[in-house]
PDB file of C-alpha atoms and ligand atoms in Angstrom:
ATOM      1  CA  UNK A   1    -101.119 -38.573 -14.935  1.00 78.00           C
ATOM      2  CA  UNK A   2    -102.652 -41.377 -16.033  1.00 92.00           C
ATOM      3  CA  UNK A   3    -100.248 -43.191 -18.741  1.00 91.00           C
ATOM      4  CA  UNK A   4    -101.713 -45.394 -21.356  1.00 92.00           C
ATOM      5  CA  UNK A   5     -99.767 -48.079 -23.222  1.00 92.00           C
ATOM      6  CA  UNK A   6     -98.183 -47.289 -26.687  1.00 87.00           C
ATOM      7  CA  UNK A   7     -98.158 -49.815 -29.189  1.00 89.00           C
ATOM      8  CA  UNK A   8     -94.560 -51.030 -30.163  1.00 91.00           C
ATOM      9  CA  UNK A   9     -95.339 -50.759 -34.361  1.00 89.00           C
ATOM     10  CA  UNK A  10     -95.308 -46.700 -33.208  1.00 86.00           C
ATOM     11  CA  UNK A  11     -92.713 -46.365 -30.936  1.00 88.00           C
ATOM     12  CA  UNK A  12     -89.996 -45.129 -33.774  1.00 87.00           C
ATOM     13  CA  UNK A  13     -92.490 -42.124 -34.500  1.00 84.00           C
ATOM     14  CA  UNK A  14     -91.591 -40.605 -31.105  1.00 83.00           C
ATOM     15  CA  UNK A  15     -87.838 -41.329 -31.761  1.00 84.00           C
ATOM     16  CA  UNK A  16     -87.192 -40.292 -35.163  1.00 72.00           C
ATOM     17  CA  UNK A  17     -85.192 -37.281 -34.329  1.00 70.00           C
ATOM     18  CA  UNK A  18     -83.504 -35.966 -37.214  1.00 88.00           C
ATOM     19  CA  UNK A  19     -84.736 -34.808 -40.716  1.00 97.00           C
ATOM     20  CA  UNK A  20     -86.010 -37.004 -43.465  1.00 98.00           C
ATOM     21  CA  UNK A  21     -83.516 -36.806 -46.390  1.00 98.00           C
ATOM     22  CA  UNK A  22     -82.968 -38.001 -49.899  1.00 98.00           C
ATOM     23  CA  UNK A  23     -79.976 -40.272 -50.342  1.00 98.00           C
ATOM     24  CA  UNK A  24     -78.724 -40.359 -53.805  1.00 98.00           C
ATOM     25  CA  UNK A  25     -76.812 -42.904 -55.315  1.00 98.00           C
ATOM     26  CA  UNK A  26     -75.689 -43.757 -58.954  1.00 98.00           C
ATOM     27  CA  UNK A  27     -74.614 -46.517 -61.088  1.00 97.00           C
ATOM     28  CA  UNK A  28     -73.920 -47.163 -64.716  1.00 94.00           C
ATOM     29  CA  UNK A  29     -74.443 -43.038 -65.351  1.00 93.00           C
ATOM     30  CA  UNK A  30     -77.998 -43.812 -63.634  1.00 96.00           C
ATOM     31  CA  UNK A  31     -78.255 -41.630 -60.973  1.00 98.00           C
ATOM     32  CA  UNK A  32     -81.327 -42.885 -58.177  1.00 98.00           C
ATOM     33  CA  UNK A  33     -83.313 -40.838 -55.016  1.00 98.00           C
ATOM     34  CA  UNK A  34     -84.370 -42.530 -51.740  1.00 98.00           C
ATOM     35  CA  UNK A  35     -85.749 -40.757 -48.885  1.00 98.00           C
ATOM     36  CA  UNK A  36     -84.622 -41.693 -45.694  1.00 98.00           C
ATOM     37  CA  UNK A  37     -85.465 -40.962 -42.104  1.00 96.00           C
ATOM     38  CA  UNK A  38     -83.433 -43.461 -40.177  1.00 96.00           C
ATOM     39  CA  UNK A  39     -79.957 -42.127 -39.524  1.00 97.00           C
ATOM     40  CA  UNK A  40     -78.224 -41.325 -36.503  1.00 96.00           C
ATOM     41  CA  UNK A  41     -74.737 -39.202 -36.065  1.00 94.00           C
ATOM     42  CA  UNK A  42     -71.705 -41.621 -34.744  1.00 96.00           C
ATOM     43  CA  UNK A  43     -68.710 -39.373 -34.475  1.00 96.00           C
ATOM     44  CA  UNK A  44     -68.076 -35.478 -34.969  1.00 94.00           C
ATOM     45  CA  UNK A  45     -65.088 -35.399 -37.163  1.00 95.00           C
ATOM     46  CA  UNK A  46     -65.185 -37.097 -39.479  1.00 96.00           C
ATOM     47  CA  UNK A  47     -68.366 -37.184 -39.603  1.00 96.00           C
ATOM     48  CA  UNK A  48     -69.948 -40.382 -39.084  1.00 97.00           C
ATOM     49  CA  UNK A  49     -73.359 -41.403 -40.131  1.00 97.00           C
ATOM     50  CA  UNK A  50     -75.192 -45.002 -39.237  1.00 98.00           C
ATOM     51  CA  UNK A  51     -78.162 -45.421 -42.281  1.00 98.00           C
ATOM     52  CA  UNK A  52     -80.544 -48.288 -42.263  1.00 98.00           C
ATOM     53  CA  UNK A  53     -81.316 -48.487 -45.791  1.00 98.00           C
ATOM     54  CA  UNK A  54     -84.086 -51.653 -46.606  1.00 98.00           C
ATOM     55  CA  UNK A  55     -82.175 -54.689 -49.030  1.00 98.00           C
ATOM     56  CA  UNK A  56     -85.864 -54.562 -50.891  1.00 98.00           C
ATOM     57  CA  UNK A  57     -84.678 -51.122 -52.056  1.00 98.00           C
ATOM     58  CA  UNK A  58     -82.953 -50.499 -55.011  1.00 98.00           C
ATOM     59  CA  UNK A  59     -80.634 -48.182 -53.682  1.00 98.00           C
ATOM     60  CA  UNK A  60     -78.894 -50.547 -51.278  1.00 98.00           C
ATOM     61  CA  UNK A  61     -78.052 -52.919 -54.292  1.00 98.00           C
ATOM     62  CA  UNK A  62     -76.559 -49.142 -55.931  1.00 98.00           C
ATOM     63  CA  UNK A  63     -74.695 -48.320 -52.737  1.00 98.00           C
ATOM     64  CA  UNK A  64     -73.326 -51.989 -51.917  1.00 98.00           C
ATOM     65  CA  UNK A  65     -72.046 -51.338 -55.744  1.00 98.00           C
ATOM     66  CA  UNK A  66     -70.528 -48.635 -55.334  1.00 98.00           C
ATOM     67  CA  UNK A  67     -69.858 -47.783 -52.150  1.00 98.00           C
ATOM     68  CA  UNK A  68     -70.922 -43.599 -52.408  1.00 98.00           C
ATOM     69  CA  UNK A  69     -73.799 -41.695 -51.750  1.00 98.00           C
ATOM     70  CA  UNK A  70     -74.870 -38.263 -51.007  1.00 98.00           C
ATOM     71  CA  UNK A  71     -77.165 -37.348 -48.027  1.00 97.00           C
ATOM     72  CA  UNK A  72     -79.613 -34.440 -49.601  1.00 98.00           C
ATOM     73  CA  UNK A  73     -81.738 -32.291 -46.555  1.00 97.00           C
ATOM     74  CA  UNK A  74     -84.715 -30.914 -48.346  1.00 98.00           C
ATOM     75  CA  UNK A  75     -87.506 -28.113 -46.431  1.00 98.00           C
ATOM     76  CA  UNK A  76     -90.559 -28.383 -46.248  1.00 98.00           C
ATOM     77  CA  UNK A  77     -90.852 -26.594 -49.920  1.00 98.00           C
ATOM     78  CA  UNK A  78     -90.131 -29.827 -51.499  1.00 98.00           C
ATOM     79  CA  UNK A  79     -92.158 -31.938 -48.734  1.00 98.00           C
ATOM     80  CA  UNK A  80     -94.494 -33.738 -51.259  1.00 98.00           C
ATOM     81  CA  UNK A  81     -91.557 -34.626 -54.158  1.00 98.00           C
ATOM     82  CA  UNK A  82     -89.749 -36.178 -50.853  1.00 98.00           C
ATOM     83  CA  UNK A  83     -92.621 -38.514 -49.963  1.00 98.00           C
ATOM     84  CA  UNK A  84     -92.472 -39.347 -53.450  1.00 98.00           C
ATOM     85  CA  UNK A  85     -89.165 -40.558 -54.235  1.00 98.00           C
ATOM     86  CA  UNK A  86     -90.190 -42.438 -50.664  1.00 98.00           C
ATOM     87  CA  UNK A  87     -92.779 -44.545 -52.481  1.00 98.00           C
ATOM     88  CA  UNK A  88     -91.306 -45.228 -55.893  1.00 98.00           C
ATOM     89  CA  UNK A  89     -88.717 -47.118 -56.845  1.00 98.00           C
ATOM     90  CA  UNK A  90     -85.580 -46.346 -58.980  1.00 98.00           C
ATOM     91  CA  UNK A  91     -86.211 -49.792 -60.369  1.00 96.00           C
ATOM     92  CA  UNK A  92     -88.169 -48.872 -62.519  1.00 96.00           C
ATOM     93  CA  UNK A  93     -88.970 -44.559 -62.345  1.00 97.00           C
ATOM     94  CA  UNK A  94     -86.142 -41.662 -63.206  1.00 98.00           C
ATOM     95  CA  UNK A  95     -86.861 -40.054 -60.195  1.00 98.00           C
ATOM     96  CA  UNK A  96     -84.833 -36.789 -61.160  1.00 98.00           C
ATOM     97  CA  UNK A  97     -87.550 -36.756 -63.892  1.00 98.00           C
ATOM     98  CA  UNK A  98     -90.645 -37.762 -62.390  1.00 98.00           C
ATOM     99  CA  UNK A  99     -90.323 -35.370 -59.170  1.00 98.00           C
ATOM    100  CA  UNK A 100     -88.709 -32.493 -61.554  1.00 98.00           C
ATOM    101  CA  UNK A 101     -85.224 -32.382 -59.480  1.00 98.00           C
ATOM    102  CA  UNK A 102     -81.915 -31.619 -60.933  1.00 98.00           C
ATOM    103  CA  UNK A 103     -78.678 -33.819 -60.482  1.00 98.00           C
ATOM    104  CA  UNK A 104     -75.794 -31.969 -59.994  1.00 98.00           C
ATOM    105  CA  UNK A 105     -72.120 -33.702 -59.607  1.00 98.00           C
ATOM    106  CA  UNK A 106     -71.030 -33.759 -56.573  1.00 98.00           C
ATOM    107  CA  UNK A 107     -67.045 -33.135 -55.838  1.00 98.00           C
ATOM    108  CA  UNK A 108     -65.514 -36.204 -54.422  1.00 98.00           C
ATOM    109  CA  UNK A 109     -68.550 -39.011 -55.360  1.00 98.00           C
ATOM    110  CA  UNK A 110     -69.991 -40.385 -57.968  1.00 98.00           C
ATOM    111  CA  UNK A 111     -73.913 -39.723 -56.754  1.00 98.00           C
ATOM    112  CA  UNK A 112     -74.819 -36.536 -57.433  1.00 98.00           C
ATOM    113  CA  UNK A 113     -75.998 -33.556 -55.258  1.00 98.00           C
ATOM    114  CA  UNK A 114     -79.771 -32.479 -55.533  1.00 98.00           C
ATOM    115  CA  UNK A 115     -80.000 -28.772 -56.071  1.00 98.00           C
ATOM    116  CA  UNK A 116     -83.361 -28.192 -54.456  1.00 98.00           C
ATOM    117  CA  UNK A 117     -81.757 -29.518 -50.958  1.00 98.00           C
ATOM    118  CA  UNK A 118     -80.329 -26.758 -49.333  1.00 96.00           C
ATOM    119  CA  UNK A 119     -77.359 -29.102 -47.697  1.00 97.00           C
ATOM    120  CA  UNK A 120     -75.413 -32.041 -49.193  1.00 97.00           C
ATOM    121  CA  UNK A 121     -73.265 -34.325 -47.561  1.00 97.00           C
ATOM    122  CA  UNK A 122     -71.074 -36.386 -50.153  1.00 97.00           C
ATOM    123  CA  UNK A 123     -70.088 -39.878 -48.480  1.00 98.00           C
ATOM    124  CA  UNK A 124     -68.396 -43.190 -48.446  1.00 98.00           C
ATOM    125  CA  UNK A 125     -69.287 -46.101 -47.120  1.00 98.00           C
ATOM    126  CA  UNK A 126     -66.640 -46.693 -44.280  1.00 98.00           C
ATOM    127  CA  UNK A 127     -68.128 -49.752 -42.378  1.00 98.00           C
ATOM    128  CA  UNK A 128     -70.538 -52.866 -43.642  1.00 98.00           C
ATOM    129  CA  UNK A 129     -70.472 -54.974 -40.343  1.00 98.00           C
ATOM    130  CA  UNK A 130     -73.866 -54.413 -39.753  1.00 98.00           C
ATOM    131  CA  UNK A 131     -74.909 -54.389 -43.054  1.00 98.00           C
ATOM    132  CA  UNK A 132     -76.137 -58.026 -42.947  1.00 98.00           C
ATOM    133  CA  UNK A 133     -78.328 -58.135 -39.820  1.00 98.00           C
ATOM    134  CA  UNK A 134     -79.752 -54.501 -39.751  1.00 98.00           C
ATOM    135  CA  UNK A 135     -79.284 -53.004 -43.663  1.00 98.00           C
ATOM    136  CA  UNK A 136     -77.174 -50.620 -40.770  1.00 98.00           C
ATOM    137  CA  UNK A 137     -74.270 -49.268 -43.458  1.00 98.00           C
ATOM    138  CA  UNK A 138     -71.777 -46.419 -41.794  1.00 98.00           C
ATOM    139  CA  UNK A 139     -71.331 -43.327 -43.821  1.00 98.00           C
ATOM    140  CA  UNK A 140     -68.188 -40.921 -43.548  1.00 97.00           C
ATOM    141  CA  UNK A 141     -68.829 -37.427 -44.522  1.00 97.00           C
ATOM    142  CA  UNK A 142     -65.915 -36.243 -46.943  1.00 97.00           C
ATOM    143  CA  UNK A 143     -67.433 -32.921 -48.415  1.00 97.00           C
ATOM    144  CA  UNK A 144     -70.211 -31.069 -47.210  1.00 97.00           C
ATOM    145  CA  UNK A 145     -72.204 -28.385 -49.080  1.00 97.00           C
ATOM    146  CA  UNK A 146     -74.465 -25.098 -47.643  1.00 96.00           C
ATOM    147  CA  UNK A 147     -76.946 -23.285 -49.296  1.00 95.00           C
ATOM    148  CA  UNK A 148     -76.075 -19.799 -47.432  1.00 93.00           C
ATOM    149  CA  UNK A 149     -79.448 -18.218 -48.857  1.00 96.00           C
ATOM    150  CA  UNK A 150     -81.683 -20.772 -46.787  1.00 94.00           C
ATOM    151  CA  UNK A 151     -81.165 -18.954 -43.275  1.00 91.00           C
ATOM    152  CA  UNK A 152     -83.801 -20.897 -41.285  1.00 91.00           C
ATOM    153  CA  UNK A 153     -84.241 -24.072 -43.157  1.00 94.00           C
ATOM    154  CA  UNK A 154     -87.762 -25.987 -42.164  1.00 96.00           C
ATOM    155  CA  UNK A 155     -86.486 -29.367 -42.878  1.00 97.00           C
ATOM    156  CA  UNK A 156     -89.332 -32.050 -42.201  1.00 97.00           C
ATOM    157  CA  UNK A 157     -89.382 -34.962 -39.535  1.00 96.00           C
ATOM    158  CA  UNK A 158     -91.202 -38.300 -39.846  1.00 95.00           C
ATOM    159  CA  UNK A 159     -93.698 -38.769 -37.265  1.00 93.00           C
ATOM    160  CA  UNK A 160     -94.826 -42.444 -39.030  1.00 91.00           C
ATOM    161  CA  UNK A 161     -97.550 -43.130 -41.530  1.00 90.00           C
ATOM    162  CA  UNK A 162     -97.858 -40.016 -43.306  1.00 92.00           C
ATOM    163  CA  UNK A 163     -97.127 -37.913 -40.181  1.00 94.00           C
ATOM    164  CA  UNK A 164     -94.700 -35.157 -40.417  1.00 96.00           C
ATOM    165  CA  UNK A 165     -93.221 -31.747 -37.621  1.00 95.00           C
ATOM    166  CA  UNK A 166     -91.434 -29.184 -39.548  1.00 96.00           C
ATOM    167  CA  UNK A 167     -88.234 -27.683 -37.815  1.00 94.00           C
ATOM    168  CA  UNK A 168     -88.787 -24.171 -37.557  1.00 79.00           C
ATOM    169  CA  UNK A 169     -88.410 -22.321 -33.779  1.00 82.00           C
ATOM    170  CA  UNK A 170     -84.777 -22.122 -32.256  1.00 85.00           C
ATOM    171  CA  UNK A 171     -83.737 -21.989 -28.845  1.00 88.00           C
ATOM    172  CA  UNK A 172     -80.334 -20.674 -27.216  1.00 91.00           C
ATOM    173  CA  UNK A 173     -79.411 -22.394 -23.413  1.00 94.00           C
ATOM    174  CA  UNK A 174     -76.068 -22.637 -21.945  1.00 93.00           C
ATOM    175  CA  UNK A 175     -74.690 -26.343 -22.446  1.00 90.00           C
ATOM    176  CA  UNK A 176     -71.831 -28.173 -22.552  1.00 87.00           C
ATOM    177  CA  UNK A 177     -72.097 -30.120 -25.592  1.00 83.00           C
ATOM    178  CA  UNK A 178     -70.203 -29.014 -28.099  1.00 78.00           C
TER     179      UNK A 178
HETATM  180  C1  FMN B   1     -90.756 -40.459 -44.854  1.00 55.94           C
HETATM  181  C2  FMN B   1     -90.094 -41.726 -45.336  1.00 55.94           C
HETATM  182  C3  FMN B   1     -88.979 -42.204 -44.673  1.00 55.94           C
HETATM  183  C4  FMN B   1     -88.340 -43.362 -45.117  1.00 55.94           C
HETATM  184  N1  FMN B   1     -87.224 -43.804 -44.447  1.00 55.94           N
HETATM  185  C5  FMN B   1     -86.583 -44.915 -44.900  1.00 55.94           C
HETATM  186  C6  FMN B   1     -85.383 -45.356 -44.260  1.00 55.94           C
HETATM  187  O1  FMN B   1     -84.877 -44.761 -43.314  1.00 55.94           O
HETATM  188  N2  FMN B   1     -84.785 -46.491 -44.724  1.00 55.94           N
HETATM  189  C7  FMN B   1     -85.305 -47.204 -45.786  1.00 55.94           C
HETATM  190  O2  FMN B   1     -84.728 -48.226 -46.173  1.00 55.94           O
HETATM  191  N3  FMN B   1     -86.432 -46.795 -46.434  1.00 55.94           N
HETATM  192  C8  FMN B   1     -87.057 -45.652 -46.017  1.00 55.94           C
HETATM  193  N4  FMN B   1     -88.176 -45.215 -46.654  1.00 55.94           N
HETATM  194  C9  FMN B   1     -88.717 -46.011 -47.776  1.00 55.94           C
HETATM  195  C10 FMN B   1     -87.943 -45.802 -49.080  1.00 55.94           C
HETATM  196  O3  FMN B   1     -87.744 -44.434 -49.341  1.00 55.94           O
HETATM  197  C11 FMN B   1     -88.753 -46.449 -50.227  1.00 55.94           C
HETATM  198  O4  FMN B   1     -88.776 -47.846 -50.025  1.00 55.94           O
HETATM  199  C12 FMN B   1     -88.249 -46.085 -51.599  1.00 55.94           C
HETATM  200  O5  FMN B   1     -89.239 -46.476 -52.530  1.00 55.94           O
HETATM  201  C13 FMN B   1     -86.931 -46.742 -51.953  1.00 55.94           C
HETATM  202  O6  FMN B   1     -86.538 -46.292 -53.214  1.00 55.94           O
HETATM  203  P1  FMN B   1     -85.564 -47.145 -54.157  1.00 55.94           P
HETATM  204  O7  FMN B   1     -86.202 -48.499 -54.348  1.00 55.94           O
HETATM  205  O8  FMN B   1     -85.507 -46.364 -55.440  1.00 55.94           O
HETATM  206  O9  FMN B   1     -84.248 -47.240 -53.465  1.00 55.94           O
HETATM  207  C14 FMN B   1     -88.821 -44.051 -46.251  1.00 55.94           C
HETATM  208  C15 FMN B   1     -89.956 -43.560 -46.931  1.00 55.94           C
HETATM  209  C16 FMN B   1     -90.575 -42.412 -46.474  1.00 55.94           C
HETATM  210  C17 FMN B   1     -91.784 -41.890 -47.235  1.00 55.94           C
END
């Protein structure tokens, strides 16, 4: 096979993993939506989540504020309002408003859950040593929510610039992992 050389500026397109999310936050009784697609699992119980989230954003000012967040996973149903609140900023747009999503509060933080997501994971900011070099801020899980309706939720994966795979076949193989 003949193997041709892949630009660098790409290479987190082919490593992006998990689905893109909306990360809510909330200050002041404002309540703000950022998508996100770069977060990786740390630990099973609690769970632990690593999120790079950009210091031009407005929602890492709101979560170095406050400290909560939730971590929304929409489907593909709400694809377009997700790419949205990914290129807007709560600095200046109501994004609950704008993309037509409903805030609902969330148990044990002050963000609140977005209804259209079929799973929300309420969290706390547990670790900032990494917050200076790589925007890298740890997330512990403490309440988790389930849409039982959504049986086979197509949640969407970034591929880079525009690009997106939507989750949809399963697969069953002995393993190990837990
Ligand atoms: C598919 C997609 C994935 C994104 N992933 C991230 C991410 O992982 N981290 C980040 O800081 N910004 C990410 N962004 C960009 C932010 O969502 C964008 O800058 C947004 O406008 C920030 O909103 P805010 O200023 O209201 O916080 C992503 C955008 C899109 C469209």
């Amino acid at each position: 096979m003949a193997r041709k050389t892949f630009p660098l500026s790409k290479v987190y397109g082919l490593l992006e993993p998990g689905p893109v999310v909306l990360l809510t936050t909330a200050l002041g009784g404002r309540p703000n939506i950022m998508t996100m697609s770069w977060h990786t699992m740390l630990e099973f119980e609690p769970p632990l989540v690593g999120c790079v989230i950009s210091n031009r954003n407005h929602s890492f000012g709101l979560l170095e504020a406050t400290n909560e967040c939730v971590i929304n996973i929409p489907t593909v149903e709400i694809a377009e309002k997700v790419v949205g609140c990914g290129n807007t900023s709560g600095a200046n747009t109501d994004k609950f408003e704008r993309f037509d999503l409903t805030p609902k509060p969330a148990a044990r933080v002050g963000a609140p859950l977005i209804e259209e997501c079929f799973a929300n994971l309420e969290c706390r900011v547990v670790d900032t040593g990494m917050v200076a070099k790589y925007c890298l801020f740890v997330l512990e899980v403490v309440k988790a929510w389930i849409d039982p309706a959504v049986k086979n939720p197509r949640t969407i994966h970034h591929l880079g610039r525009g690009n997106f795979m939507v989750a949809g076949e399963k697969i069953k193989l002995k393993s190990k992992m837990k």
